[in-house]
Coordinates of C-alpha atoms in Angstrom, one line a residue:
X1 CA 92.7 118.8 103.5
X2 CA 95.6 116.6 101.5
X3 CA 98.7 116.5 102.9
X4 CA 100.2 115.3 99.7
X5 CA 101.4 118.0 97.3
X6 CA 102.2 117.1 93.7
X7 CA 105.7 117.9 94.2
X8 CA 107.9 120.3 97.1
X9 CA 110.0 122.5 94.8
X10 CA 112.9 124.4 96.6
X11 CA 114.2 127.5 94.4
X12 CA 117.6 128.3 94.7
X13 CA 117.2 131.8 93.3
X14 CA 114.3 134.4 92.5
X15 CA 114.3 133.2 89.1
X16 CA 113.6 130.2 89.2
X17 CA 110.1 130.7 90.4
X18 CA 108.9 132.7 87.9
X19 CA 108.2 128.7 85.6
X20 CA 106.7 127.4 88.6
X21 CA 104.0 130.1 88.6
X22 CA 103.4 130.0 84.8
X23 CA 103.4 125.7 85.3
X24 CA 101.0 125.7 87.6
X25 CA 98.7 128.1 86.4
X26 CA 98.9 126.0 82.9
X27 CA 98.3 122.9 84.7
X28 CA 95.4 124.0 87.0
X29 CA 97.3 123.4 90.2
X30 CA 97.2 125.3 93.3
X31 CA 100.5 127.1 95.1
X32 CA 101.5 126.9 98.6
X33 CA 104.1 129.5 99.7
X34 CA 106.5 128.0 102.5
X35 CA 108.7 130.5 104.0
X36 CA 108.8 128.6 107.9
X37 CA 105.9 126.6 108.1
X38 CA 104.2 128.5 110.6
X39 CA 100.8 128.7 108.8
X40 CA 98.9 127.9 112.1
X41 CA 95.9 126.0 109.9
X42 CA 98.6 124.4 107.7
X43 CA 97.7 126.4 104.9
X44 CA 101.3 126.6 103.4
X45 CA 101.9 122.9 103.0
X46 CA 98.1 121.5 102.9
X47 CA 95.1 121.8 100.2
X48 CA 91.8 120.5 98.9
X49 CA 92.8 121.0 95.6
X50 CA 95.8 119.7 93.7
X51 CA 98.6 121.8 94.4
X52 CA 102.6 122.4 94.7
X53 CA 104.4 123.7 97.8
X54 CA 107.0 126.6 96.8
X55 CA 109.2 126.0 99.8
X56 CA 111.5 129.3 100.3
X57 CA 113.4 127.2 102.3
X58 CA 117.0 128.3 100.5
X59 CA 116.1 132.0 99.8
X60 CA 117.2 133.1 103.2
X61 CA 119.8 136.2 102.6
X62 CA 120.1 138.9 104.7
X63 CA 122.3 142.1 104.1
X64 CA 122.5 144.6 107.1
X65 CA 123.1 148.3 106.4
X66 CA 124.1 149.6 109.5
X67 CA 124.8 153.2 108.2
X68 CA 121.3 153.5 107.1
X69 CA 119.8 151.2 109.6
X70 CA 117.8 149.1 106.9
X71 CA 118.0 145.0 106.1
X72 CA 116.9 143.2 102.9
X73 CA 115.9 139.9 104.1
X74 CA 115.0 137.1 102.1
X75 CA 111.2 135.7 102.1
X76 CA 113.2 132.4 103.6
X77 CA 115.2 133.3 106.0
X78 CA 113.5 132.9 109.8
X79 CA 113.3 135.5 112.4
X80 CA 116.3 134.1 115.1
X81 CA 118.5 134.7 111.9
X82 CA 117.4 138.1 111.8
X83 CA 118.4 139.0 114.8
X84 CA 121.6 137.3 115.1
X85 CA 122.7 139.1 112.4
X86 CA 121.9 142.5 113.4
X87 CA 123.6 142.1 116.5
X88 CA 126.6 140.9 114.3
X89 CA 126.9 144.4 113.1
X90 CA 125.5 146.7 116.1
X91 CA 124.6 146.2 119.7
X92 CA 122.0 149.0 119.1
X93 CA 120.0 148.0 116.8
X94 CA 117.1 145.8 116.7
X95 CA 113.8 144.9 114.8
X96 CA 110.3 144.9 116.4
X97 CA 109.4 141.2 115.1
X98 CA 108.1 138.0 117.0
X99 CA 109.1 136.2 119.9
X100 CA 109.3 132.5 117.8
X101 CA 113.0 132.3 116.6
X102 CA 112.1 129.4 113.8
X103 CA 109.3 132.0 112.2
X104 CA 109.8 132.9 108.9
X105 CA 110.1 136.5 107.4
X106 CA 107.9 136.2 104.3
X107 CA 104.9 134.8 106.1
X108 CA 105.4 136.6 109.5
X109 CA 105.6 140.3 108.1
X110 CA 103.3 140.1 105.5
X111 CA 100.5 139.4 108.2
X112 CA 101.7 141.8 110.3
X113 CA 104.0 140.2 112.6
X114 CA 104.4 141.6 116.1
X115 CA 106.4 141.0 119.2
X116 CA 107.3 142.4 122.5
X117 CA 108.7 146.0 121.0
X118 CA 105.3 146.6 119.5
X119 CA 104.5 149.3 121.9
X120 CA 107.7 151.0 121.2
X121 CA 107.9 150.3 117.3
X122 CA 104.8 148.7 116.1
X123 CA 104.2 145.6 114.1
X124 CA 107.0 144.1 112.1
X125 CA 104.8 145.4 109.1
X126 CA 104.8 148.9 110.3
X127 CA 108.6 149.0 109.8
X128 CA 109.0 147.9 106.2
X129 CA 110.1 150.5 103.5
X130 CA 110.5 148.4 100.2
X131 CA 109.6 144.5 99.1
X132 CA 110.2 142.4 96.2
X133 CA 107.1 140.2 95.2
X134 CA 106.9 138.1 92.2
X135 CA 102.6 138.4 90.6
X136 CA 100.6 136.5 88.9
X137 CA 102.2 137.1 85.5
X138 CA 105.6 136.1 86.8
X139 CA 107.4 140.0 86.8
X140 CA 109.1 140.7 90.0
X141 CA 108.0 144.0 91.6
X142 CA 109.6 146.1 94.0
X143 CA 107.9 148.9 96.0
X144 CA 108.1 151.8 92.8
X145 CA 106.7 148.9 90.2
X146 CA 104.7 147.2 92.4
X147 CA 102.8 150.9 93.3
X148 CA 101.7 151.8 96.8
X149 CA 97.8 150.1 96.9
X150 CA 99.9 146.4 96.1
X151 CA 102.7 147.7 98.8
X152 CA 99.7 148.3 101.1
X153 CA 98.1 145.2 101.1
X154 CA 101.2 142.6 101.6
X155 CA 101.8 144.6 104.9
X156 CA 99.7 142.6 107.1
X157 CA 97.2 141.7 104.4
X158 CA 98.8 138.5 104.0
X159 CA 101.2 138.1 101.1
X160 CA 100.3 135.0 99.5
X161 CA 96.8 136.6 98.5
X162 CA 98.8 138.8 95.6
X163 CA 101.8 136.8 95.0
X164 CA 104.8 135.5 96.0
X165 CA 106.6 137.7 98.6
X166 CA 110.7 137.5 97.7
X167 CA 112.2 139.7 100.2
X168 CA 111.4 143.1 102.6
X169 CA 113.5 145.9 103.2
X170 CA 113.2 146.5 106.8
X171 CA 113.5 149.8 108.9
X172 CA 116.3 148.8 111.9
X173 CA 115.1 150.4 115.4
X174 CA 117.0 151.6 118.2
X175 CA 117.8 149.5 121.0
X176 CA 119.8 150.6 124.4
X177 CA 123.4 149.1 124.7
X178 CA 121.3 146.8 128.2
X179 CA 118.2 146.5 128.2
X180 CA 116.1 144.9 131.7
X181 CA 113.9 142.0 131.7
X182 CA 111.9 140.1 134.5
X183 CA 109.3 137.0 134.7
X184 CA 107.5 136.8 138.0
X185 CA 104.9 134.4 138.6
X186 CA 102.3 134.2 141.0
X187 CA 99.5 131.5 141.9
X188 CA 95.9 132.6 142.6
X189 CA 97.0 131.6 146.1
X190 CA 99.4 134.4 146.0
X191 CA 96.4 136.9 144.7
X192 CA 97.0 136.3 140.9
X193 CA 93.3 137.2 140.4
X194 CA 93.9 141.0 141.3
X195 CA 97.2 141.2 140.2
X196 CA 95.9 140.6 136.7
X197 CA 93.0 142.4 137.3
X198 CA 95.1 145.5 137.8
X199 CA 97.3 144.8 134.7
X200 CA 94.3 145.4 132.8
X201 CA 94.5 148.9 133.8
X202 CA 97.2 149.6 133.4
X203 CA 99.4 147.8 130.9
X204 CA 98.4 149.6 127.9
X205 CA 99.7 153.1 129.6
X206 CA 102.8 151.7 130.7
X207 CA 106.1 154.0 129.3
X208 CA 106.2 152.3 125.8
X209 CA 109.9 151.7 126.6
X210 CA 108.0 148.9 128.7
X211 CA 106.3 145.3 128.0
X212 CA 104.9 143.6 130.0
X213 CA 103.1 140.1 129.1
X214 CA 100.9 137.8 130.7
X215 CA 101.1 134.0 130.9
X216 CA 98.3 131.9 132.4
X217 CA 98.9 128.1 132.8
X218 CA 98.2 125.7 135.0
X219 CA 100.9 124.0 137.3
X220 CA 101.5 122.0 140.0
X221 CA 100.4 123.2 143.2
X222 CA 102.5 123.6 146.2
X223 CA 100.1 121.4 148.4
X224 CA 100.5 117.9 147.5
X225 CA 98.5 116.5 144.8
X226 CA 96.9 119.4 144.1
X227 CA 97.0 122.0 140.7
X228 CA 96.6 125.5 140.2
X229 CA 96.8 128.0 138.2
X230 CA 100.1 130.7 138.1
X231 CA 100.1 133.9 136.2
X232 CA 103.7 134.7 135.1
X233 CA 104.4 138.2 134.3
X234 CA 107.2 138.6 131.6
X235 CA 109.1 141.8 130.6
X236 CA 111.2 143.6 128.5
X237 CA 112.4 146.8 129.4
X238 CA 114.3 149.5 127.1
X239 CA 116.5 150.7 130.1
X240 CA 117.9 150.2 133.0
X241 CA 117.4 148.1 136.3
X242 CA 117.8 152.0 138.1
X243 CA 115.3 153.4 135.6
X244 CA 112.9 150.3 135.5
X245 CA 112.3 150.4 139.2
X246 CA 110.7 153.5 140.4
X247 CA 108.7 153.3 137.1
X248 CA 106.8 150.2 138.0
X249 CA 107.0 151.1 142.0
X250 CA 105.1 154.2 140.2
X251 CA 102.6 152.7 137.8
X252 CA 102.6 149.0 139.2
X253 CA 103.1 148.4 142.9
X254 CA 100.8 145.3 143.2
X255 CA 103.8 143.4 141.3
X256 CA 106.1 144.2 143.8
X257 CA 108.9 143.9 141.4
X258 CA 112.7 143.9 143.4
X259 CA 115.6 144.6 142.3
X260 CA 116.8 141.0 142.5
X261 CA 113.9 140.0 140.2
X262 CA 115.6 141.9 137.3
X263 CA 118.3 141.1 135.0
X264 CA 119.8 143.5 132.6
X265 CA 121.6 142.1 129.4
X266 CA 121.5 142.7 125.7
X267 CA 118.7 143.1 123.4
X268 CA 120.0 140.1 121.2
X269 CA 120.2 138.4 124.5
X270 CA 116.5 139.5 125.6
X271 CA 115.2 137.8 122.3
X272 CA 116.6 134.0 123.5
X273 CA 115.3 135.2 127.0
X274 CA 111.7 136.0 126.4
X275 CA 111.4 133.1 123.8
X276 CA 112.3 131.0 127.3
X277 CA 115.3 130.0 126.1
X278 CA 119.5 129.7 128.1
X279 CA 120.9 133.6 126.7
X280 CA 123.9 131.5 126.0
X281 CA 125.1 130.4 123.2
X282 CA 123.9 133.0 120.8
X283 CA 123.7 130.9 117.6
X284 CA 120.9 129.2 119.1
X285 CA 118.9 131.9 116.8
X286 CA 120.6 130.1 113.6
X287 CA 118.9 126.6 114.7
X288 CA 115.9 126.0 111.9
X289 CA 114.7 123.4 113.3
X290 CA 110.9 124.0 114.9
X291 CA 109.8 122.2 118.1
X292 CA 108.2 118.7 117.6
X293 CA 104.6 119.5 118.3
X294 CA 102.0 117.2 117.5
X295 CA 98.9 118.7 117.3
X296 CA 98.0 122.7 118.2
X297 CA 95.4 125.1 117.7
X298 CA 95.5 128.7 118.6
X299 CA 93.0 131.3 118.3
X300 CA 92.9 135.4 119.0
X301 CA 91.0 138.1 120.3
X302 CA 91.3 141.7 121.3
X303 CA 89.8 143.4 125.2
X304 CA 88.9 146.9 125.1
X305 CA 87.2 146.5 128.8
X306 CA 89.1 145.3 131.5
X307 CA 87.5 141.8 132.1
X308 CA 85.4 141.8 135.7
X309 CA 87.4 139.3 138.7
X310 CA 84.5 137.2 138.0
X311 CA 85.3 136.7 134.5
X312 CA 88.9 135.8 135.1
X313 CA 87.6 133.1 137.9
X314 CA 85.8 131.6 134.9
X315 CA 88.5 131.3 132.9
X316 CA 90.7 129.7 135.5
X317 CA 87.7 127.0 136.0
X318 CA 88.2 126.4 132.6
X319 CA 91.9 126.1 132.8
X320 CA 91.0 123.0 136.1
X321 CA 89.2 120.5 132.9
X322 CA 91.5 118.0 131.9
X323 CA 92.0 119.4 128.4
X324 CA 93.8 121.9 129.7
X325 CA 96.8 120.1 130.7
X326 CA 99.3 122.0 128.0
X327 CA 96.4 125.2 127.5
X328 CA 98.1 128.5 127.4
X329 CA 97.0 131.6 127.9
X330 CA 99.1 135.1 127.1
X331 CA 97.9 138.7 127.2
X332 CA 99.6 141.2 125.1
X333 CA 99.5 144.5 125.9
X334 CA 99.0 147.3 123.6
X335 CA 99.3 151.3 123.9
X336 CA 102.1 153.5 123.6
X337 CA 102.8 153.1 119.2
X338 CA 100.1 151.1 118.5
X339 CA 98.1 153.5 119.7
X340 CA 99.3 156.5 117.5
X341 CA 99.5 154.1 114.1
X342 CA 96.3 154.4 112.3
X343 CA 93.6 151.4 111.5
X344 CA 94.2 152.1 108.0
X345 CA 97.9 152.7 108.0
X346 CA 98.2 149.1 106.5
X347 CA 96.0 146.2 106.6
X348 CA 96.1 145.4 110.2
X349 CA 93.6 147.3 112.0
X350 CA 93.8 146.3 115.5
X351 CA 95.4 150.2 117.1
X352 CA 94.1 152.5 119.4
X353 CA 91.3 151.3 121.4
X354 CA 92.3 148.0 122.3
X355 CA 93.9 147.5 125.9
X356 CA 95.4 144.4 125.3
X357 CA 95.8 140.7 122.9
X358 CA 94.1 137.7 123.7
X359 CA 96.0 134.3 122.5
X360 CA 94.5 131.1 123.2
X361 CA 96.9 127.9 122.4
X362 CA 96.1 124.5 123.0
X363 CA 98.7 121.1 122.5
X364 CA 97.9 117.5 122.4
X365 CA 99.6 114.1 121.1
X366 CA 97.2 111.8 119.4
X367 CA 95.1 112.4 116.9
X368 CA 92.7 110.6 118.3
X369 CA 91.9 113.1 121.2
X370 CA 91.6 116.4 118.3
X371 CA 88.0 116.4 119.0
X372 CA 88.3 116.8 122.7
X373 CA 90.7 119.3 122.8
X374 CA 89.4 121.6 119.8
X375 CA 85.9 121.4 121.6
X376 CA 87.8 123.0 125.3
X377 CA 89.4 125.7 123.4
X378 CA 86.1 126.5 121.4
X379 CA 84.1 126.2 124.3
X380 CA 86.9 129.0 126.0
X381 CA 86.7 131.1 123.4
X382 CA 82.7 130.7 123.5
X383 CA 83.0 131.7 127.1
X384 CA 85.1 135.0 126.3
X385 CA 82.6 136.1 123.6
X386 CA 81.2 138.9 126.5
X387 CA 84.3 140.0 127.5
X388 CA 86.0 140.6 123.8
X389 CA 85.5 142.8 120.9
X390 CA 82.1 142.7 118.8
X391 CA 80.6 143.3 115.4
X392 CA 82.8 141.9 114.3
X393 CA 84.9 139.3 117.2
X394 CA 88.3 140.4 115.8
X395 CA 90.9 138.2 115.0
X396 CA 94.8 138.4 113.8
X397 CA 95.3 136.9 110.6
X398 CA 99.1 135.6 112.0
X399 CA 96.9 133.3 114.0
X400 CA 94.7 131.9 111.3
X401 CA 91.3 130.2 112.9
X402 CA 89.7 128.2 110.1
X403 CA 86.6 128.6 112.8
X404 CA 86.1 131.7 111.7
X405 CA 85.1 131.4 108.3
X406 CA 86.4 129.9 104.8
X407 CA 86.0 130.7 101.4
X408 CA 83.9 128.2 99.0
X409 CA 85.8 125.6 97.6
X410 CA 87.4 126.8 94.0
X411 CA 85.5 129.7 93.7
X412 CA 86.0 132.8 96.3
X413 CA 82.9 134.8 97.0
X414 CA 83.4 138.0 98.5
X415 CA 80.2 137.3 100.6
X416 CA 81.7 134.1 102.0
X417 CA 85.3 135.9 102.6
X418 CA 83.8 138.7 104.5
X419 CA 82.4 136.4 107.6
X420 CA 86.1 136.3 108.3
X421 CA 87.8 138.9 106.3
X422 CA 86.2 141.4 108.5
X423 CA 87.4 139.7 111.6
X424 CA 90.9 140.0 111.0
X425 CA 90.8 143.2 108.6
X426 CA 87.7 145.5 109.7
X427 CA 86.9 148.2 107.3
X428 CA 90.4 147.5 105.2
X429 CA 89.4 144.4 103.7
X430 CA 87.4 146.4 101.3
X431 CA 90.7 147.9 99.8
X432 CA 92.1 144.4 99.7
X433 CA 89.4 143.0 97.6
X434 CA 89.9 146.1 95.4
X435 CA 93.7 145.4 95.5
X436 CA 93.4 141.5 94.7
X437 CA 91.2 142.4 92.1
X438 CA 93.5 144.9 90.3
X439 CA 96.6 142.5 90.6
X440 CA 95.0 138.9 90.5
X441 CA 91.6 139.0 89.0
X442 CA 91.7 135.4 88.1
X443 CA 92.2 134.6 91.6
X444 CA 95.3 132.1 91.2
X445 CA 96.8 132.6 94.3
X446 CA 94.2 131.5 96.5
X447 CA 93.5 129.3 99.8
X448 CA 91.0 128.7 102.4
X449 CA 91.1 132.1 103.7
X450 CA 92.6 134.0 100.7
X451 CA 91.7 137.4 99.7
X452 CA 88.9 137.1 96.9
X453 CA 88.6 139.1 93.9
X454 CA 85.2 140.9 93.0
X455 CA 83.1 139.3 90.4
X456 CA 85.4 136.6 89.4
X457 CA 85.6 132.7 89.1
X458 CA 89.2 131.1 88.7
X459 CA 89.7 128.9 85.2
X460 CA 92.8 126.7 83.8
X461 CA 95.3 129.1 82.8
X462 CA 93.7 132.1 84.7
X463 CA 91.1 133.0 81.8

């Protein structure tokens, strides 16, 4: 990979992008789409080919409808913005998008995009009802022009396979006036193990109004000198401290959730909350700025078994290696709507079936050390290979995982892509081939991991 584009170009308006395209397809160059520089591999600001980056940077409008409880929100604009200003207009309204404030919208939803209201709402994706995309022949579509296969496939298909995603028209959800959340954490001193164990039961049937996560780290341990690792269980609850209680007394005693334990704010509050942040001030969510991390690599996986007590003892003897130092582990529950969407509904399959979401993240500082660290997390996810989905391991495009699979270096075979196009899409990457086919046959908008055409080899100018 080069980390050197040919040049950064920062549209003001739609229009202006419409040259770049018809430039760079003249020229033979590449183009990276930058809505918040997320791209876990890097692959909206890096290349092995000569390319531009199309940073959305300033196309980052966002008009509420409250009335009709929709949003148009520009490909630019980042999630924390989002947020902050639907709760400038309503205290009951929200969107089910991710936890990472500094995420932006273009990238996030057209991969799917999910957070801790997925079991209530879905994905992000699930919730869009009209886009604007710019295609390879430089005509800005909406959902009618575009047609329904193209509107499809930048639903979690990933957008920058078919074009250049402007802007989404989002369905607004309900939210409660007060919502409840809690983070409780527990050491495998403090029977962790089981606790989990449990979880894996019964997380996915939870009341959808109800989320709870799982964090695995390791921390200091209270005996001098010593480490260990804590399970933290975060929530978010649609309700009421009154209503949350007996509910988890109900479904989830081994918690032993209080009443002290709980705090009940407001939704737009929750989002700063669960992101780990001080609810206070609010604009927080207008801060662009992403945390200074050095080096990270993060890889997925989906359960559909609970994993045996003996298979969670491994992974804490992973979590005891020196590697491991700033390793996370969450577990994402699924159930309630994820559960009733269909695996064909839009590109991401990953619905009824699977208990919970496996994400693996790993920091460091020096480049130096990248070997060391990539080989603990591959040799983690190596260990959870019996205890995960199979034929094929799946995986969540959102958390790319060049690991997986690339395509061939200029020319996309759909043999290659499949190693990992089945991963993250199952049975609907077939459509997306025929999709990419239909709107990019020449394959210009391409990348490591880019959906290929059939049959086709890119040129100069697209012929």
């Amino acid at each position: 990979m080069t980390p050197k584009p040919l040049v950064i170009i920062t549209p003001f308006n739609e229009s202006q992008i419409q040259p770049v395209i018809y430039c760079a397809k003249e020229n033979g160059m590449q183009i990276r789409v930058r809505s918040g520089g997320h791209d876990l591999e890097g692959l909206s600001y890096t290349s092995e080919e000569p390319f531009v980056i199309l940073d959305l940077v300033n196309l980052r409008e966002i008009n509420v409808d409250v009335d009709k409880k929709t949003v148009w929100i520009q490909a630019g604009a980042r999630l924390g913005e989002l947020y902050y200003r639907i709760a400038e207009k309503s205290r009951t309204l929200g969107f089910p998008a991710g936890v990472c404030p500094t995420v932006g919208a273009g990238g996030h939803i057209s991969g799917g995009g999910y957070g801790v209201l997925l079991r209530k709402y879905g994905l992000a994706a699930d919730n869009v009802i009209d886009a604007r995309i710019i295609d390879v022949n430089g005509r800005i579509l909406d959902r009618k022009s575009m047609g329904e296969d193209l509107f499809w496939a930048i639903r979690g298909g990933g957008g920058t396979s078919f074009g250049v995603v402007l802007a989404w028209k989002l369905q607004l959800v309900d939210v409660p006036e007060k919502v409840t959340v809690f983070t409780i954490a527990r050491t495998v001193e403090q029977n962790a193990t089981n606790i989990v164990h449990r979880w894996q039961y019964i997380a996915h049937k939870l009341d959808e109004d109800l989320a709870v996560r799982v964090y695995i780290r390791r921390v200091n341990s209270s005996q001098d000198g010593k480490r260990t690792i804590q399970v933290s269980f975060q929530s978010l609850f649609l309700g009421s401290v009154d209503r949350l209680l007996p509910l988890m007394q109900r479904s989830f005693p081994e918690l032993g959730l209080q009443r002290e334990d709980c705090t009940e704010m407001s939704w737009i509050e929750s989002t700063l909350y669960i992101y780990e942040l001080p609810v206070e001030p609010l604009d927080v969510l207008l801060n662009r700025t992403q945390a200074n991390i050095q080096y990270l690599k993060v890889k997925a996986d989906y359960v559909q078994k609970p994993i045996s007590k003996n298979g969670l003892e491994g992974i804490w003897k992973r979590f005891f290696e020196e590697e491991a130092e700033e390793a996370l582990l969450v577990f994402v529950p699924y159930g309630g709507r994820m559960d009733e969407i269909s695996e064909s509904a839009i590109p991401f399959p990953h619905r009824a079936g699977n208990l919970y979401q496996i994400d693996y993240y790993v920091y460091w500082d020096e480049e130096e050390a990248s070997e060391r660290y990539l080989n603990w997390i591959r040799r983690l996810y190596s260990y959870m290979a019996p205890y995960v989905t199979k034929f094929p391991r799946a995986a969540y495009v959102n958390y790319r995982d060049l690991d997986i699979g690339v395509n061939n270096k200029g020319n996309t075979s759909y043999a290659q892509a499949s190693i990992w196009g089945l991963k993250y899409f199952k049975n609907n990457f077939n459509k997306l081939v025929n999709v990419k086919t239909k709107v990019d046959p020449s394959n210009f908008f391409r990348n490591e991991q880019s959906i290929p055409p059939l049959y086709s080899r890119w040129t100069k100018n697209g012929k």
